[in-house]
Coordinates of C-alpha atoms and ligand atoms in Angstrom, one line a residue:
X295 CA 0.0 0.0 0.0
X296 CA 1.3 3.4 -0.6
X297 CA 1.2 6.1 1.8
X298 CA 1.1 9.8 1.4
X299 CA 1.9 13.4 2.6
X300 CA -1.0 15.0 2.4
X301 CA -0.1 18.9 2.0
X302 CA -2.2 22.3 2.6
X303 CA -2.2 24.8 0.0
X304 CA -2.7 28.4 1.8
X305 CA -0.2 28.6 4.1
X306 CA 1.6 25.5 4.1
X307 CA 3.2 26.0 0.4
X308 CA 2.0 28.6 -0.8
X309 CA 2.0 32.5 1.0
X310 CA -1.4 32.7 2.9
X311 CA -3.4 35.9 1.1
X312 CA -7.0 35.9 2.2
X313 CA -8.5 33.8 -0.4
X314 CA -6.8 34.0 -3.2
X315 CA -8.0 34.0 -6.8
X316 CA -5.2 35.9 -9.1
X317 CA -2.6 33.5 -10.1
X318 CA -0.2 36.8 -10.4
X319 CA -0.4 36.6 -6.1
X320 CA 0.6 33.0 -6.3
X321 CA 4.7 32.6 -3.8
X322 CA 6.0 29.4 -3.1
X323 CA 7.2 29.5 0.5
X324 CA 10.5 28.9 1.5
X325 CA 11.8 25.8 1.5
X326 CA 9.2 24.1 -0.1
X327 CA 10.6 23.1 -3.7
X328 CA 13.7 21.2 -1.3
X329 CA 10.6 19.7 1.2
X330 CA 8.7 18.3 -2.0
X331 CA 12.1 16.6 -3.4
X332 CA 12.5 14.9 -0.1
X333 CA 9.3 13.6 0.2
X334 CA 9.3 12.0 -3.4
X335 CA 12.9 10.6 -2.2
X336 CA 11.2 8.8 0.7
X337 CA 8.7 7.1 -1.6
X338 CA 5.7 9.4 -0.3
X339 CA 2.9 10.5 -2.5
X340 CA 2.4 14.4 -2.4
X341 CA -1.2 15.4 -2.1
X342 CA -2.6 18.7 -1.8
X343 CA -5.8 18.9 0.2
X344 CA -7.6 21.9 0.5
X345 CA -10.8 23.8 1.3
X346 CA -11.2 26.7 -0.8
X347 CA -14.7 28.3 0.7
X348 CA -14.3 31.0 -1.6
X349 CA -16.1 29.4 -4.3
X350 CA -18.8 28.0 -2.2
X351 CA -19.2 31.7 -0.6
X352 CA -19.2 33.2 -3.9
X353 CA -15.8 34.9 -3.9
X354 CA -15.0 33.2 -6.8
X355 CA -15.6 30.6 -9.3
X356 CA -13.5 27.2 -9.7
X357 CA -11.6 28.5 -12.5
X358 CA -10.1 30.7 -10.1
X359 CA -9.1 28.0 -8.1
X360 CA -7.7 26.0 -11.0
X361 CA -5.7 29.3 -12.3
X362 CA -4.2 29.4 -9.0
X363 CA -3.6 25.7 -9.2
X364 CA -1.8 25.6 -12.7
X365 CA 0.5 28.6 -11.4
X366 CA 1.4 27.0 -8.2
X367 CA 2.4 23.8 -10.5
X368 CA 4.3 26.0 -12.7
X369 CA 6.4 27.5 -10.1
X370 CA 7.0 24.3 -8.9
X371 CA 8.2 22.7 -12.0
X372 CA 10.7 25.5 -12.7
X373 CA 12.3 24.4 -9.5
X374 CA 12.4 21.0 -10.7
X375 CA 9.4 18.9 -8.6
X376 CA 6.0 18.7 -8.7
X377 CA 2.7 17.2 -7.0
X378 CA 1.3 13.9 -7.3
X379 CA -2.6 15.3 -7.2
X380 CA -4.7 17.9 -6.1
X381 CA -8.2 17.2 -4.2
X382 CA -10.0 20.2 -3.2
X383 CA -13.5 21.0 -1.2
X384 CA -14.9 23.6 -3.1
X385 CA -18.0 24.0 -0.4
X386 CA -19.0 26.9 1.8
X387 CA -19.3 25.5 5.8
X388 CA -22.6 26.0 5.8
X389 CA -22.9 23.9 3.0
X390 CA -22.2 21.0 5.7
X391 CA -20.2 18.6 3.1
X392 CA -18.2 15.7 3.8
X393 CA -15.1 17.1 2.3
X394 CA -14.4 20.3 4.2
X395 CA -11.4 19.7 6.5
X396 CA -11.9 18.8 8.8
X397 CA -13.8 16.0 7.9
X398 CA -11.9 13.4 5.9
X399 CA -13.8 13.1 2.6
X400 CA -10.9 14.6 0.9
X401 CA -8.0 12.1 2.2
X402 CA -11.0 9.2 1.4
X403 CA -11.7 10.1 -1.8
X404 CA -7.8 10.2 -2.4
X405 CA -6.9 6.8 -0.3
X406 CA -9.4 5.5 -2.8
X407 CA -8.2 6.4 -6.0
X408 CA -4.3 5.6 -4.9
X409 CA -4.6 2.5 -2.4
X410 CA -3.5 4.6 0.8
X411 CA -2.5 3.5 3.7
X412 CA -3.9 6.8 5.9
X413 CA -3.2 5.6 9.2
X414 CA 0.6 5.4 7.5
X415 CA 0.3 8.6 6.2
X416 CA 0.9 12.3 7.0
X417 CA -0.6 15.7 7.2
X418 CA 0.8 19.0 7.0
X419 CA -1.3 22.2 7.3
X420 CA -1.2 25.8 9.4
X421 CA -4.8 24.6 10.8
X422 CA -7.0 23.0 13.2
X423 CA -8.4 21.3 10.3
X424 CA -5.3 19.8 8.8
X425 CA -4.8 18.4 11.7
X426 CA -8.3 17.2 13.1
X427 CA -8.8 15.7 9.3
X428 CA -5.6 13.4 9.6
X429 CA -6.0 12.6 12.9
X430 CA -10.2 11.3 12.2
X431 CA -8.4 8.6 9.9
X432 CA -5.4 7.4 12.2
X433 CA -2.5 9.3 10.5
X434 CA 0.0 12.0 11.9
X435 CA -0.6 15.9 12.0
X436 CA 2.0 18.2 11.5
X437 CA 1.4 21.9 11.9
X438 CA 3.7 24.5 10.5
X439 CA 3.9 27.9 12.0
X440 CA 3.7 29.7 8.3
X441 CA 0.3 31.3 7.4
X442 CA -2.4 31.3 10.2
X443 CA 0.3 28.3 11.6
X444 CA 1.6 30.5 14.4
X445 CA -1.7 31.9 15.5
X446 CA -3.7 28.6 15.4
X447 CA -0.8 27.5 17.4
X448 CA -1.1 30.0 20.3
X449 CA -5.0 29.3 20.4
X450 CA -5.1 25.8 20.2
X451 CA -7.6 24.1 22.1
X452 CA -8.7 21.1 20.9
X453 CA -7.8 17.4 22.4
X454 CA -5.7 16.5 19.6
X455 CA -2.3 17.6 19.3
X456 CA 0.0 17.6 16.3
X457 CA 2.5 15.1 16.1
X458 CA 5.1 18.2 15.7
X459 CA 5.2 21.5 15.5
X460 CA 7.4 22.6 12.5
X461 CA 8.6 26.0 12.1
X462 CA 7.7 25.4 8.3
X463 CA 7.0 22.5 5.3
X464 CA 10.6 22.0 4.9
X465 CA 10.9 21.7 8.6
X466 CA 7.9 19.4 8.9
X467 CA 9.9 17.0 6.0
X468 CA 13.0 16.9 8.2
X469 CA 10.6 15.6 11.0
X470 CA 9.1 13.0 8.9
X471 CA 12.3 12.0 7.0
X472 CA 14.5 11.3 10.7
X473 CA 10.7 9.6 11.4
X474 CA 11.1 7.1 8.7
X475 CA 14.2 6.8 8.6
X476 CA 14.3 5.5 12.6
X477 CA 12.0 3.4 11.2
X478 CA 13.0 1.8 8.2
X479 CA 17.1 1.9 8.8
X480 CA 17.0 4.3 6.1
X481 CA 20.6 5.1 5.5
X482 CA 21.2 8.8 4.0
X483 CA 22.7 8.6 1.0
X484 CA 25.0 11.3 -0.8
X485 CA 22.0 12.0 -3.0
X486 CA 19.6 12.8 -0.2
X487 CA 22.5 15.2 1.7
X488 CA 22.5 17.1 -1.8
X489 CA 18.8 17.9 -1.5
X490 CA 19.2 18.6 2.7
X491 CA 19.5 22.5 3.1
X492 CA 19.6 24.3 6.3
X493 CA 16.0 24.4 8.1
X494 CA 16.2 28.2 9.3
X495 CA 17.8 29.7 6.2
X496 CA 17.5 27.2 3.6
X497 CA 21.3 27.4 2.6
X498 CA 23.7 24.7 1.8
X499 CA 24.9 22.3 4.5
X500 CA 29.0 21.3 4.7
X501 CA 29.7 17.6 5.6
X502 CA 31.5 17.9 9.0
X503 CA 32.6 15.4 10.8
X504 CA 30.6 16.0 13.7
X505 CA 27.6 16.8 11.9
X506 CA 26.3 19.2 8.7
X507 CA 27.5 22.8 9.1
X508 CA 25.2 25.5 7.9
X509 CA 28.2 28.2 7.4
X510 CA 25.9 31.2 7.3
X511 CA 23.7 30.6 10.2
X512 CA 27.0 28.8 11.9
X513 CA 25.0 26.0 13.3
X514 CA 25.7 22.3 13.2
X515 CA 23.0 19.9 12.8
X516 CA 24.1 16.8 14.6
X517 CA 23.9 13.1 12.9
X518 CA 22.9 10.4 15.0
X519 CA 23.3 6.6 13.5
X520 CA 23.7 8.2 10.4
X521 CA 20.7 10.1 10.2
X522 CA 21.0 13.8 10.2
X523 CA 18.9 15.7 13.1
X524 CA 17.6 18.9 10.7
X525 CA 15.7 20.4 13.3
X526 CA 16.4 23.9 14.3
X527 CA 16.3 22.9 18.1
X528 CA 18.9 20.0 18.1
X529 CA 21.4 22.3 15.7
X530 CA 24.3 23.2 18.8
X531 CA 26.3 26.4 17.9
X532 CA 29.3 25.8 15.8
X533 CA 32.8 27.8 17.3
X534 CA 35.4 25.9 15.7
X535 CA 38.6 27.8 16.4
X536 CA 40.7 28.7 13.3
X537 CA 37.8 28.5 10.5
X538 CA 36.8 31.3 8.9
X539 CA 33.3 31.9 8.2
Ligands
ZN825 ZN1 -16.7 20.0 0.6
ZN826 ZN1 21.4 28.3 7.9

């Protein structure tokens, strides 16, 4: 069975504008062309799930969503990766569907049409509803701090927690990658360190022997049985005497 990151749109890869309509306002975040890579590398489907109210409210039609689709793809594509599918709720809340996250139908409908394994899988969003959605079907939430992340972080009050707390997409990856790899035994091959960048300023990483340096941010991100820890709060503060920046 295969198993899947399910991914927000608004705020999760792309920059959160109160719904957006004009491909023209359409920014990748940071860090999410590298995040995307790494998934694929794991053998993870990438799935965008996504509840686009405006339509259902009237704001706009789905062509609108569609436009904003095709440029999101684009942008992606000229950074050399790309999404798996794209499953979207195009309902208002009253409207009381079963595909608004977060209810699951959008993660069914998907499991269905690929063979998912959702309690396998994972689910990254900025929302209560990323998460609540994942969490109805037995997979792992992770919620990023980008878009509405860092205020539906300070209010969260549901029983639920996410499974991590991920300063961003790319972050969330790392999470998921050391995750698996723990796992699975996954060793990290020089094709995967080429794709690793630095979780707080996306820059390249230098093979130390103590772990991967991040020159500009001068951190060191420690590897444990091979598997390096890319998370901002395990990096230690590299002072190597003699080594110039
Ligand atoms: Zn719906
Ligand atoms: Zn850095």
């Amino acid at each position: 069975m295969k198993r899947a990151v399910f991914l927000d749109r608004d705020g999760t890869l792309i920059h959160e504008r109160d719904y957006i309509s004009d491909p023209e306002e359409v920014e990748l975040i940071s860090g999410v062309p590298e995040a995307l890579k790494l998934i694929r590398k794991m053998g993870l489907l990438r799935i965008v799930v996504s509840n686009q109210s405006g339509v259902g409210r009237g704001y706009f039609g789905p062509e609108a969503v569609e436009a904003v689709n095709r440029r999101m793809t684009e942008l992606l594509r000229s950074r050399g990766t790309e999404l798996d599918d794209l499953f979207i709720c195009p309902h208002a809340p009253e409207e009381d569907c079963t595909c608004r996250k977060p209810r699951p139908g959008l993660l069914l409908e998907a499991a269905a049409r690929y063979g998912i394994d959702l309690k396998g899988s994972y689910m990254v969003g900025d929302r209560e509803g990323d998460i609540g959605a994942i969490a109805s079907v037995g997979g792992k939430g992770l919620l990023v701090l980008t878009g509405y992340g860092s205020e539906t972080w300070r209010r969260w009050r549901w029983g639920h927690k996410p499974h991590f707390v991920a300063r961003d997409l790319l972050e969330a990856t790392y999470w998921i990658m050391i995750k698996e790899a723990k796992e699975a035994g996954m060793a990290i091959s020089k094709e995967l360190l080429e794709i690793l960048v630095c979780p707080k300023c996306k820059g390249e990483l230098v093979l130390k022997e103590d772990g991967l340096l991040c020159k500009a941010c001068r951190l060191l991100y420690p590897i444990e049985d091979d598997i390096p820890v890319m998370l901002i709060e395990e990096a230690k503060p590299y002072e190597k005497e003699g080594e110039d920046g």
